[in-house]
Coordinates of C-alpha atoms in Angstrom, one line a residue:
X1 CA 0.1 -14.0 12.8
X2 CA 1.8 -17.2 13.6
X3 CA -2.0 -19.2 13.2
X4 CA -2.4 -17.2 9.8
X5 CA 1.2 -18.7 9.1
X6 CA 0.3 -22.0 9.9
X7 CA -3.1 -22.2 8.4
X8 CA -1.4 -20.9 5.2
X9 CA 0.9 -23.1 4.9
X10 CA -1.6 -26.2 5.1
X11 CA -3.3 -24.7 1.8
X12 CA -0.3 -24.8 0.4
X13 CA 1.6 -27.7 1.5
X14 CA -1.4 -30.4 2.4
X15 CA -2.6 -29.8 -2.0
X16 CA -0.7 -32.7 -3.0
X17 CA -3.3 -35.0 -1.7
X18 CA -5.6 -33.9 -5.0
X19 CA -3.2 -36.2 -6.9
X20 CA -2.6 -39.8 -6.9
X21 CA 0.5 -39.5 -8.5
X22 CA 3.5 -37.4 -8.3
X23 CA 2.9 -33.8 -9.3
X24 CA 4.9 -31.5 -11.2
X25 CA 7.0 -28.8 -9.3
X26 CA 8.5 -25.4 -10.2
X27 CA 10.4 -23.2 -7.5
X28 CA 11.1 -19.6 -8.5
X29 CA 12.5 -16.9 -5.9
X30 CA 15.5 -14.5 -5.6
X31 CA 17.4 -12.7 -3.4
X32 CA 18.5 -9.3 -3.2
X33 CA 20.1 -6.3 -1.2
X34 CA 19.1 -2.9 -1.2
X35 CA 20.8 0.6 -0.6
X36 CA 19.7 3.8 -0.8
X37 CA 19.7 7.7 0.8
X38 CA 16.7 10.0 2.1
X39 CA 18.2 13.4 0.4
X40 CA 15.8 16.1 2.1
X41 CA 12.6 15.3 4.1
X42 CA 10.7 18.2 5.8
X43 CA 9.0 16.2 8.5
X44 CA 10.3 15.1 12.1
X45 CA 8.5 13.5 14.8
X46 CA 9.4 12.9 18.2
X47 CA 8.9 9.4 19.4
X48 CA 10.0 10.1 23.1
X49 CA 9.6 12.6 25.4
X50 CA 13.4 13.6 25.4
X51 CA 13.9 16.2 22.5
X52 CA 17.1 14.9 21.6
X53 CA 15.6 11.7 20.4
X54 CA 13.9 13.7 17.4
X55 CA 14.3 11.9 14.3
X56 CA 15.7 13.8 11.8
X57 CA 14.9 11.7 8.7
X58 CA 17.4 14.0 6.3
X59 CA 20.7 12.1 4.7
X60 CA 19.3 9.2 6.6
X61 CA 20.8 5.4 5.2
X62 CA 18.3 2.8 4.4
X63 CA 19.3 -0.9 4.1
X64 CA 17.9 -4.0 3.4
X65 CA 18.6 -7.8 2.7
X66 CA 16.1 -10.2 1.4
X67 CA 15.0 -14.0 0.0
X68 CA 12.1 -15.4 -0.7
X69 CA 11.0 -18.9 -2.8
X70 CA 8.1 -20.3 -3.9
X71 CA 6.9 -23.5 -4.7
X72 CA 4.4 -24.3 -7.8
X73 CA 2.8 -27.7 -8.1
X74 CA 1.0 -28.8 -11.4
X75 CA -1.1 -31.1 -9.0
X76 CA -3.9 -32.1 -11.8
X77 CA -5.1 -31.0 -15.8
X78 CA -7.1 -28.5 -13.8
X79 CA -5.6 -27.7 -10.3
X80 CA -2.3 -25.9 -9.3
X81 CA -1.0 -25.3 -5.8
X82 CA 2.0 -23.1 -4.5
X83 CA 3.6 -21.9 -1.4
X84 CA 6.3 -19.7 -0.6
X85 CA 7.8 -17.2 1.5
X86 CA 10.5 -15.0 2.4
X87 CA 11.8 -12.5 4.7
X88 CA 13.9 -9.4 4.6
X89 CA 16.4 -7.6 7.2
X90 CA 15.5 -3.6 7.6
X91 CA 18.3 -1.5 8.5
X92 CA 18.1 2.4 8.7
X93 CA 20.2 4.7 10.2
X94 CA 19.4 7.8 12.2
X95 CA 21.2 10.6 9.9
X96 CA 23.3 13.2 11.4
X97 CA 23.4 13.5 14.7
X98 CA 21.2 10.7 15.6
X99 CA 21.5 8.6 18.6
X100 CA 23.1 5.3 17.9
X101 CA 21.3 3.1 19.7
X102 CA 18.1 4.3 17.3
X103 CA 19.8 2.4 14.5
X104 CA 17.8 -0.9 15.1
X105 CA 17.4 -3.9 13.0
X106 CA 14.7 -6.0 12.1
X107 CA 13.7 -9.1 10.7
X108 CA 9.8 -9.3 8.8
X109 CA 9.1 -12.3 7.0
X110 CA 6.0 -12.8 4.5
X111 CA 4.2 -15.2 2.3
X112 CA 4.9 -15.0 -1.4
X113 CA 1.4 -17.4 -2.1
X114 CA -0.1 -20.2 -0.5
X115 CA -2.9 -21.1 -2.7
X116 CA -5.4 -23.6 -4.7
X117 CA -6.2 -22.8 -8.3
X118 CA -8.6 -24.3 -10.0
X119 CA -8.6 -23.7 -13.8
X120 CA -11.6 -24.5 -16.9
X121 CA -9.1 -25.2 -19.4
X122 CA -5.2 -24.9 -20.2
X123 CA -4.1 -23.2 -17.6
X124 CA -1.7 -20.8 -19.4
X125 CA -4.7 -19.4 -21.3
X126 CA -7.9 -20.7 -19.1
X127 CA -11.3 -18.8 -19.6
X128 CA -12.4 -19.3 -16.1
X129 CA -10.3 -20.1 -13.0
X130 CA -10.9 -19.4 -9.1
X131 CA -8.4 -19.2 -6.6
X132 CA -8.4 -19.8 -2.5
X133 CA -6.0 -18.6 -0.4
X134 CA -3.3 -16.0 0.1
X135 CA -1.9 -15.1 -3.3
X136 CA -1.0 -11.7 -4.9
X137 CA -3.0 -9.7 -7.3
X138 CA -1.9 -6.7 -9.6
X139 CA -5.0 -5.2 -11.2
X140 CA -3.1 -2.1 -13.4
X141 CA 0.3 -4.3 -14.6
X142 CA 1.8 -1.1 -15.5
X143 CA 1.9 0.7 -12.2
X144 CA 5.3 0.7 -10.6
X145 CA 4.8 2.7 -7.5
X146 CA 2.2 5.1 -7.6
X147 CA -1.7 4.5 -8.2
X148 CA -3.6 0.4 -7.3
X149 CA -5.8 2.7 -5.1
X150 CA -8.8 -0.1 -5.8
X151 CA -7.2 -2.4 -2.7
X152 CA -4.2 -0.4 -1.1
X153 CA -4.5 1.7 2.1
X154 CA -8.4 2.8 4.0
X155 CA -10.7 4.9 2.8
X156 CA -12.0 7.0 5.6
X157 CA -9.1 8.1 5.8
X158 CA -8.5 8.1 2.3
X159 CA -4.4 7.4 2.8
X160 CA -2.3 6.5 -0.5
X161 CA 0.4 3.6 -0.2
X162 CA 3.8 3.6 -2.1
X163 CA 6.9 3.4 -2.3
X164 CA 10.2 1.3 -2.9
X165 CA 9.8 -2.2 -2.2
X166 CA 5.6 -1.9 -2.0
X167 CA 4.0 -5.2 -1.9
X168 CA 1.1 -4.4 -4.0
X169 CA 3.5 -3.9 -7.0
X170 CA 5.7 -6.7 -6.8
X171 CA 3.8 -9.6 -8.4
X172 CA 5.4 -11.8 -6.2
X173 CA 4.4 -11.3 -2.9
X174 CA 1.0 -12.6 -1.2
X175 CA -1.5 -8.9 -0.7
X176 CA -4.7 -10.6 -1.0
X177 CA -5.9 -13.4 1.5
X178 CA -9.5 -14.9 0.3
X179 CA -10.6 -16.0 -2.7
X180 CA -10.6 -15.2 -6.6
X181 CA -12.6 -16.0 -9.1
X182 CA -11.4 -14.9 -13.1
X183 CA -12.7 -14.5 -16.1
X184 CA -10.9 -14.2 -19.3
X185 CA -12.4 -14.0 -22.9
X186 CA -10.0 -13.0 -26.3
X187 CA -6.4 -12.7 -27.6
X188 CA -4.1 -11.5 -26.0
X189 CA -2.9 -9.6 -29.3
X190 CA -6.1 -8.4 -30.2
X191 CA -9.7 -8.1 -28.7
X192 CA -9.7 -9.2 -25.2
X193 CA -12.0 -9.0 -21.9
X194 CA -11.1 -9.6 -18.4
X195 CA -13.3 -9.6 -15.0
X196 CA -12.0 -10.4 -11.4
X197 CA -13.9 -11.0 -8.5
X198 CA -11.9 -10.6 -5.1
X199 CA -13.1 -11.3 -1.9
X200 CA -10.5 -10.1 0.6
X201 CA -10.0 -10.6 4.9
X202 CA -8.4 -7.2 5.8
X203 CA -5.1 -8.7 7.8
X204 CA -2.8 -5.4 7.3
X205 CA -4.9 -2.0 9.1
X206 CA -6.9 -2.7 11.9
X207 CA -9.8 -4.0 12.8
X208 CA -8.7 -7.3 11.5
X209 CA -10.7 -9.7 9.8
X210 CA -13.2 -7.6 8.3
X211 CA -14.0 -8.8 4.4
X212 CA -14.0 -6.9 1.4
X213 CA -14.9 -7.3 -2.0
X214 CA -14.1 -5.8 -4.9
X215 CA -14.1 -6.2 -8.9
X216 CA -11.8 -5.4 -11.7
X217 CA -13.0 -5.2 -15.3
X218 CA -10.7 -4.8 -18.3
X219 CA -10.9 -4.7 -22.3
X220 CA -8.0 -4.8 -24.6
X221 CA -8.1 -3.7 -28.0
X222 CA -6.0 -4.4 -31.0
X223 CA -2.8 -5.6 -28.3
X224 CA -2.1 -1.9 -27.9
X225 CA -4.9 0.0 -25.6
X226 CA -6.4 -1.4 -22.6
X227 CA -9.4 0.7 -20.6
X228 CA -10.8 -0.5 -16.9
X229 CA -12.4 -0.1 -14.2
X230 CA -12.8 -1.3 -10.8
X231 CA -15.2 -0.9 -7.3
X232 CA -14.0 -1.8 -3.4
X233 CA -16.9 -2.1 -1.4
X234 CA -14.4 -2.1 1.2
X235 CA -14.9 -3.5 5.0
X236 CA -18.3 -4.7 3.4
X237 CA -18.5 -7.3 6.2
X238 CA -17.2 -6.5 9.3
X239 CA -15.4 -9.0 12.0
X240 CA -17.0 -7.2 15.1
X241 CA -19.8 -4.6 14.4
X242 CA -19.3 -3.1 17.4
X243 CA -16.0 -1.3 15.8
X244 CA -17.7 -0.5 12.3
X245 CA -18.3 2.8 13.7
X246 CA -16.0 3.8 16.3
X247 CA -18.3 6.4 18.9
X248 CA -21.5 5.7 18.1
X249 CA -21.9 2.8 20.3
X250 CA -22.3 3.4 24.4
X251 CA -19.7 2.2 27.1
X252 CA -21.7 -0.5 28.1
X253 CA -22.4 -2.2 24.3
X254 CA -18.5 -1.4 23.8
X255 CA -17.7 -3.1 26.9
X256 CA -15.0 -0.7 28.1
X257 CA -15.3 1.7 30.6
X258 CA -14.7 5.2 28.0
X259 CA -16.0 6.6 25.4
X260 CA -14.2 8.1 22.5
X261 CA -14.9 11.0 20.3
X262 CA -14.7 9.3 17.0
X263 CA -17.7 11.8 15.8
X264 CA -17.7 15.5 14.5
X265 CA -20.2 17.9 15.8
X266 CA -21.2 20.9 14.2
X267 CA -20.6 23.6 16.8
X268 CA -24.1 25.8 15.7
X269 CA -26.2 23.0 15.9
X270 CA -25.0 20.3 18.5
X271 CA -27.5 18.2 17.5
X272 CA -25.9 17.3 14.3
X273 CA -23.3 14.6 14.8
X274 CA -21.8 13.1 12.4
X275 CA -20.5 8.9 13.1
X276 CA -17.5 7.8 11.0
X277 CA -16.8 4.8 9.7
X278 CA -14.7 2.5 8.6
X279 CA -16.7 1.1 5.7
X280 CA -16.6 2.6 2.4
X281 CA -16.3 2.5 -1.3
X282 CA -13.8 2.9 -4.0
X283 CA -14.0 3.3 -7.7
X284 CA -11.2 2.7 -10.2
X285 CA -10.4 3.6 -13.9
X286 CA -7.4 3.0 -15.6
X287 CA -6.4 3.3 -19.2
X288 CA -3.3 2.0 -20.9
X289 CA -1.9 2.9 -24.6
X290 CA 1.2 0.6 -25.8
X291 CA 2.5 2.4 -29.2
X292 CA 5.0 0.3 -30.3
X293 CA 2.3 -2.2 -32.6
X294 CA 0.5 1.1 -33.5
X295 CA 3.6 2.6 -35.5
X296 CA 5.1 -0.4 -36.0
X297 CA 8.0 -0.4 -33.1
X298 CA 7.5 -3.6 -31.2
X299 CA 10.4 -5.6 -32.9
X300 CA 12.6 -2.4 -32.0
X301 CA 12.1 -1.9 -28.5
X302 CA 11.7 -3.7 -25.2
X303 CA 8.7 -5.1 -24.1
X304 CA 7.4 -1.8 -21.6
X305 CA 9.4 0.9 -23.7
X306 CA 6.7 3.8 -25.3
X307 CA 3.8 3.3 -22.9
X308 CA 1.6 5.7 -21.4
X309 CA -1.0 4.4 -18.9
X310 CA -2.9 6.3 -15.9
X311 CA -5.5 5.7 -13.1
X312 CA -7.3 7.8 -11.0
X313 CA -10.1 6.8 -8.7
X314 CA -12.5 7.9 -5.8
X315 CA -11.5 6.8 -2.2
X316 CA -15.3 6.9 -0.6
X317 CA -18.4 8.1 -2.6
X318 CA -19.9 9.3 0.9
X319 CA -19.9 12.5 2.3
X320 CA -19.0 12.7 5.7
X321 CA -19.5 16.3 7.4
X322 CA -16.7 18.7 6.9
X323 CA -13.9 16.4 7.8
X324 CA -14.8 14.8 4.4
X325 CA -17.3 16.7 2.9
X326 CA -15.6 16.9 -1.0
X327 CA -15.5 14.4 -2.4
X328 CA -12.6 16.3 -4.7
X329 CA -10.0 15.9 -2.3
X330 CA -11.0 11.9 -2.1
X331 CA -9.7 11.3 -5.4
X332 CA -6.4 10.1 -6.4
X333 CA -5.4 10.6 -10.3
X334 CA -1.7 9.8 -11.8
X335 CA -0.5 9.0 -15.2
X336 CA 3.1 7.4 -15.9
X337 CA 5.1 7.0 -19.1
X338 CA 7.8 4.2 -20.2
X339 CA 10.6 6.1 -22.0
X340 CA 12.1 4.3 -24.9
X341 CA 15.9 3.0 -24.2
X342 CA 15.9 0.8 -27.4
X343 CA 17.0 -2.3 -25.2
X344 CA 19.6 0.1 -23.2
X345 CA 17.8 -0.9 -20.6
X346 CA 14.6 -2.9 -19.8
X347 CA 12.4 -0.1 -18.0
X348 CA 12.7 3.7 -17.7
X349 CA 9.5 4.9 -16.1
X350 CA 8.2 7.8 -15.0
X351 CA 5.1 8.4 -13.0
X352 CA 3.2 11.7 -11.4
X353 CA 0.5 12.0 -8.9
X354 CA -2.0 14.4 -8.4
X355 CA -4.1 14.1 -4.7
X356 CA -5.4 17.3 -2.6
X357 CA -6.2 15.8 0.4
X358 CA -5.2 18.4 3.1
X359 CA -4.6 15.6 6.1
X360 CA -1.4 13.9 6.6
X361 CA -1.1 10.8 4.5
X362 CA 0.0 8.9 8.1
X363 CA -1.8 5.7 9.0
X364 CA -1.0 6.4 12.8
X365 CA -4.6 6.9 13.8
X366 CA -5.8 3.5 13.1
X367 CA -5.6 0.8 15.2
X368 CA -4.1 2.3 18.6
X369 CA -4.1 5.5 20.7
X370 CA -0.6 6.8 20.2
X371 CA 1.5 10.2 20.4
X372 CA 0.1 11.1 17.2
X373 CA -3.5 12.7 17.7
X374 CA -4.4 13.5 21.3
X375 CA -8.0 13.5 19.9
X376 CA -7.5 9.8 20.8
X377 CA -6.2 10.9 24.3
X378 CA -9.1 9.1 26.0
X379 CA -8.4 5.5 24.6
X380 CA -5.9 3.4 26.9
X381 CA -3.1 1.9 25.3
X382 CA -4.2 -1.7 26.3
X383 CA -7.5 -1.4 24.5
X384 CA -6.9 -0.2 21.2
X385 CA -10.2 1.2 19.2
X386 CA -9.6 2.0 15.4
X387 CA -10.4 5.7 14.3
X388 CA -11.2 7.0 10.8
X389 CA -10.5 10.2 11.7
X390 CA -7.3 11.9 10.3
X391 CA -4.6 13.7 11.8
X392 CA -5.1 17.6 10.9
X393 CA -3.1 20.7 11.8
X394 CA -5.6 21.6 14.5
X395 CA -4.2 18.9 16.7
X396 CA -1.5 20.4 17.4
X397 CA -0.1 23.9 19.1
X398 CA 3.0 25.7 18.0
X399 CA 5.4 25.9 21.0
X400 CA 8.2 28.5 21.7
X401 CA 10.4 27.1 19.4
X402 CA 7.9 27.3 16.7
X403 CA 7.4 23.4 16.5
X404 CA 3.9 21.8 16.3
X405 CA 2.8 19.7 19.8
X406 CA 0.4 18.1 21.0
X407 CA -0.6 17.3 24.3
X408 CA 1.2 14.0 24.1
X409 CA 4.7 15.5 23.4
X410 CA 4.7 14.3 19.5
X411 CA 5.9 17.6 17.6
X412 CA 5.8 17.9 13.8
X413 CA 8.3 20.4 12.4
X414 CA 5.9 22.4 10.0
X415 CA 7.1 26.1 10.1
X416 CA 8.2 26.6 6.0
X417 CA 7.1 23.3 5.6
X418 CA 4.2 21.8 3.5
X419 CA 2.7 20.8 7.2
X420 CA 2.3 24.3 7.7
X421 CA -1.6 25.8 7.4
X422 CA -0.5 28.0 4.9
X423 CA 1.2 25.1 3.1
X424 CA -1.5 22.3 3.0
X425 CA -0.9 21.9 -1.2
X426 CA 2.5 21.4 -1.0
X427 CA 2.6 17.4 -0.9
X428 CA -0.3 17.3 -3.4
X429 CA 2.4 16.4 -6.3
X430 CA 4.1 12.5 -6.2
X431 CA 6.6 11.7 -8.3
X432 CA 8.7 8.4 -9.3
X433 CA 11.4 7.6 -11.4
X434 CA 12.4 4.0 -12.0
X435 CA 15.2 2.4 -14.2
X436 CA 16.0 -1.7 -14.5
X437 CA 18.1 -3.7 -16.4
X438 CA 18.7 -7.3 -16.3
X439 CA 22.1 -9.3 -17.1
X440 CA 22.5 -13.0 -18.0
X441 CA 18.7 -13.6 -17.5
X442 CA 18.9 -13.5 -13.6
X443 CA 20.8 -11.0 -12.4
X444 CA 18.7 -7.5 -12.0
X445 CA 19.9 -4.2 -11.0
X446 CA 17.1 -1.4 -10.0
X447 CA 17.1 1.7 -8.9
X448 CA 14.5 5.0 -8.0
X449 CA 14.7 8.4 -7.2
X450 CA 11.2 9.9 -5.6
X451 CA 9.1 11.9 -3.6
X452 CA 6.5 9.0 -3.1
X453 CA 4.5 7.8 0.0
X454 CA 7.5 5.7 1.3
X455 CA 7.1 4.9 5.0
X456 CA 10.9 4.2 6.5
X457 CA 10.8 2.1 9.4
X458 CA 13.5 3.5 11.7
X459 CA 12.5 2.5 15.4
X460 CA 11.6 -0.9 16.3
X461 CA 7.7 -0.2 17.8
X462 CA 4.7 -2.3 18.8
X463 CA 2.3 0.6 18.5
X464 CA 1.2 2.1 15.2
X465 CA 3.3 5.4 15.3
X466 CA 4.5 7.6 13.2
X467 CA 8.0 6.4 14.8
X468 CA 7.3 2.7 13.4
X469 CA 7.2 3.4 10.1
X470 CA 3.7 4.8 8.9
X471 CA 3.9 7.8 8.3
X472 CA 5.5 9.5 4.6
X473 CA 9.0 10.8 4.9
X474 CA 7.8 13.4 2.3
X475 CA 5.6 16.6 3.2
X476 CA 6.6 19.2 0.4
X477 CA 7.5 19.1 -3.3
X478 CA 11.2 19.5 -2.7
X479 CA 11.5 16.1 -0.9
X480 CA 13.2 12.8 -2.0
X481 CA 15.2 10.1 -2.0
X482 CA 16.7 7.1 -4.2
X483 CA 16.7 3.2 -3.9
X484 CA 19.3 0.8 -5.5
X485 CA 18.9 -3.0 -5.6
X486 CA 21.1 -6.0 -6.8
X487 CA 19.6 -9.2 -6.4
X488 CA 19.6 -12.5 -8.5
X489 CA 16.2 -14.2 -9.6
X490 CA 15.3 -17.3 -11.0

């Protein structure tokens, strides 16, 4: 991490040397503090073998602080640099009757960009630009927590990413690290077409370093409806072949001294094995209506008041046995709405989600053997091999006390809740709420209520566990919590 830091920062800082005189600079940045409450959340996980270390996630206090800056250099007519970064203080409590010394701290710190832009023309309107390094990108600009599917979270397993605070939808933080090439052609108040080119090094879910790439296209029509769509041939070039396909290969080409059942047999015909894989492809549409310049509105509202806009999208085309054999429980769908304030405030949106996937949305599995799965019993902690498989109710037991357990100890609470086999629907439904309103052009106060796929980060962990932070608080419909945030930006 501390090379990609480094290397990062050289893009960005070492720039300057494309101009011979002084460039131009702008800094932009904030900084902020959050608050906020889990209300009800169904799931519990045990991160230790000692029962009373359960985390019970209900009335549960999360906390965070935060800066960031950025640096933007107008190096030449056709070039522009920038760097920036900033990091963030995580603070969440145990809830009621929660051990103290669970309520850990932690420090993460991020790039905002740290790239080279070259643009064809003025660069506020350019028809053609490309872009090298780590920079963010925002492919449906009216998504505030739900939907991006196109380049957020796997896709065998097909596992949705959200939440308060999610990078992908804040505009200012680095989520892509390759390059970009652009193409933009039309007004922006009428007729306009749009195509983006991404080439993308996998640096968040493991195995690292693999490289996708993926395309956005977009047409706008009369400055009011907007229709797109996008494809991720994700993982299309993998770092080390030897984990594309966790399983198939022997002990001896895997170098290690076990083999690990990454594979699905079909119990009447053993023959029939099915290999996994991390590769895969997504497909996008989105569609966005604006009616304030169709009746007439736009001098009478704010800018994102009386919008409707949804996305939906297919995470894998291929068929994988039973484990993901329908290709109707690979596919995300939600639609949001802006409700009008009439400049009360300067968003109000509401978004819903619709995904029937019955496997927990938990990105334990990949990357490490943990507590989670004992499917991955076999791998030793010290060599971690990535596993598309998901976590199902059939890894687990129910014990005298009517928890779920696996042979690791892990236990999932899932009797009455949406965990439970008779219960697999009940997390199918997302839903957000989000309100903002700024005051004296910096100062910005947010808030959200939601049942979302927000992963708190309660225990300080080096392994990829449920217990650090990646799996939903949220199994079943009655689920949520809220988020407020006061920060100042300039």
């Amino acid at each position: 991490m501390r090379i990609k830091l480094f290397v990062s920062a050289l893009v960005g800082l070492g720039l300057t040397s494309l101009h011979a005189g002084d460039p131009k600079f702008k800094v932009h940045g904030g900084a902020w503090t959050d608050y906020g409450r889990i209300g009800k959340a169904s799931d519990s996980l045990l991160p230790g073998g000692d029962p009373s270390t359960r985390l019970n996630l209900n009335g549960n206090t999360l906390m965070s602080v935060g800066a960031q800056v950025t640096l933007v250099a107008d190096l030449t007519e056709h070039f522009e640099g920038a760097f920036g970064f900033g990091a963030h203080r995580v603070n969440h409590a145990m809830g009621r009757g929660q051990k103290s010394f669970l309520t850990i701290a932690m420090f993460h710190h991020f790039l905002t960009e740290s790239r080279l832009t070259w643009y064809s023309g003025d660069k506020a309107e350019s028809p053609f630009s490309f872009t090298l390094g780590s920079f963010p990108y925002k492919y449906n600009r009216d998504a505030h927590n739900l939907g991006l599917y196109l380049f957020r979270g796997p896709v065998y397993p097909g596992i949705l990413m959200g939440g308060w605070g999610d990078f992908a939808t804040d505009t200012t933080k680095s989520t892509q690290l390759g390059a970009k090439a652009s193409m933009a052609i039309g007004e922006a108040e009428g007729t306009r077409f749009s195509l983006d080119l991404i080439l993308n090094s996998e640096r968040d879910l493991p195995p690292t370093f693999d490289w996708s790439l993926g395309g956005v296209a977009k047409a706008g029509f009369l400055g009011a409806i907007e229709v797109g769509a996008g494809v991720n041939f994700y993982r299309l070039v993998p770092y080390d072949k030897r984990l594309q396909t966790p399983g198939k290969l022997s002990d001896r080409e895997l170098g290690i001294a076990f083999r690990s059942d990454y594979i699905e047999v079909d119990p009447l015909d053993p023959t029939d094995t099915v290999f996994f894989t991390h590769q895969g492809v997504k497909v996008m549409g989105l569609v966005s209506v604006d009616f304030k310049p169709l009746l007439g509105l736009k001098e009478s509202m704010s800018k994102d008041d009386f919008k409707i806009y949804g996305e939906a999208a297919i995470l894998g085309l291929k068929d994988y046995g039973k484990t993901y054999g329908d290709i109707m429980q690979r596919m995300p769908m939600m639609v949001g709405f802006n409700v009008p304030t009439f400049g009360l405030l300067d968003k109000l949106s509401f978004e819903v989600e619709r995904y029937t996937t019955p496997y927990r949305n938990d990105l334990a599995n990949i990357g490490n053997n943990n507590m989670v799965a004992d499917w991955t019993s076999r791998t030793p902690l010290e060599v971690p091999i990535p596993s598309p498989k998901p976590v199902t109710n059939a890894d687990y037991k129910i014990d005298a006390e009517g928890r779920w357990i696996n042979a690791a100890g892990d236990t999932v609470r899932t009797d009455g809740t949406g965990l439970s086999r008779e219960n697999v629907t009940s997390d199918d439904i997302k839903w957000s709420l989000l309100l903002e309103k700024t005051f004296s052009k910096h100062i910005r106060l947010s808030g959200q209520v939601a049942n979302d796929h927000y992963r708190p980060r309660p225990v300080a962990t080096g392994l990829i566990a449920s217990s650090g932070g990646v799996a939903e608080a949220f199994s079943e419909s009655s689920n949520w919590y809220f988020m407020l945030r006061m920060g100042y930006f300039f």
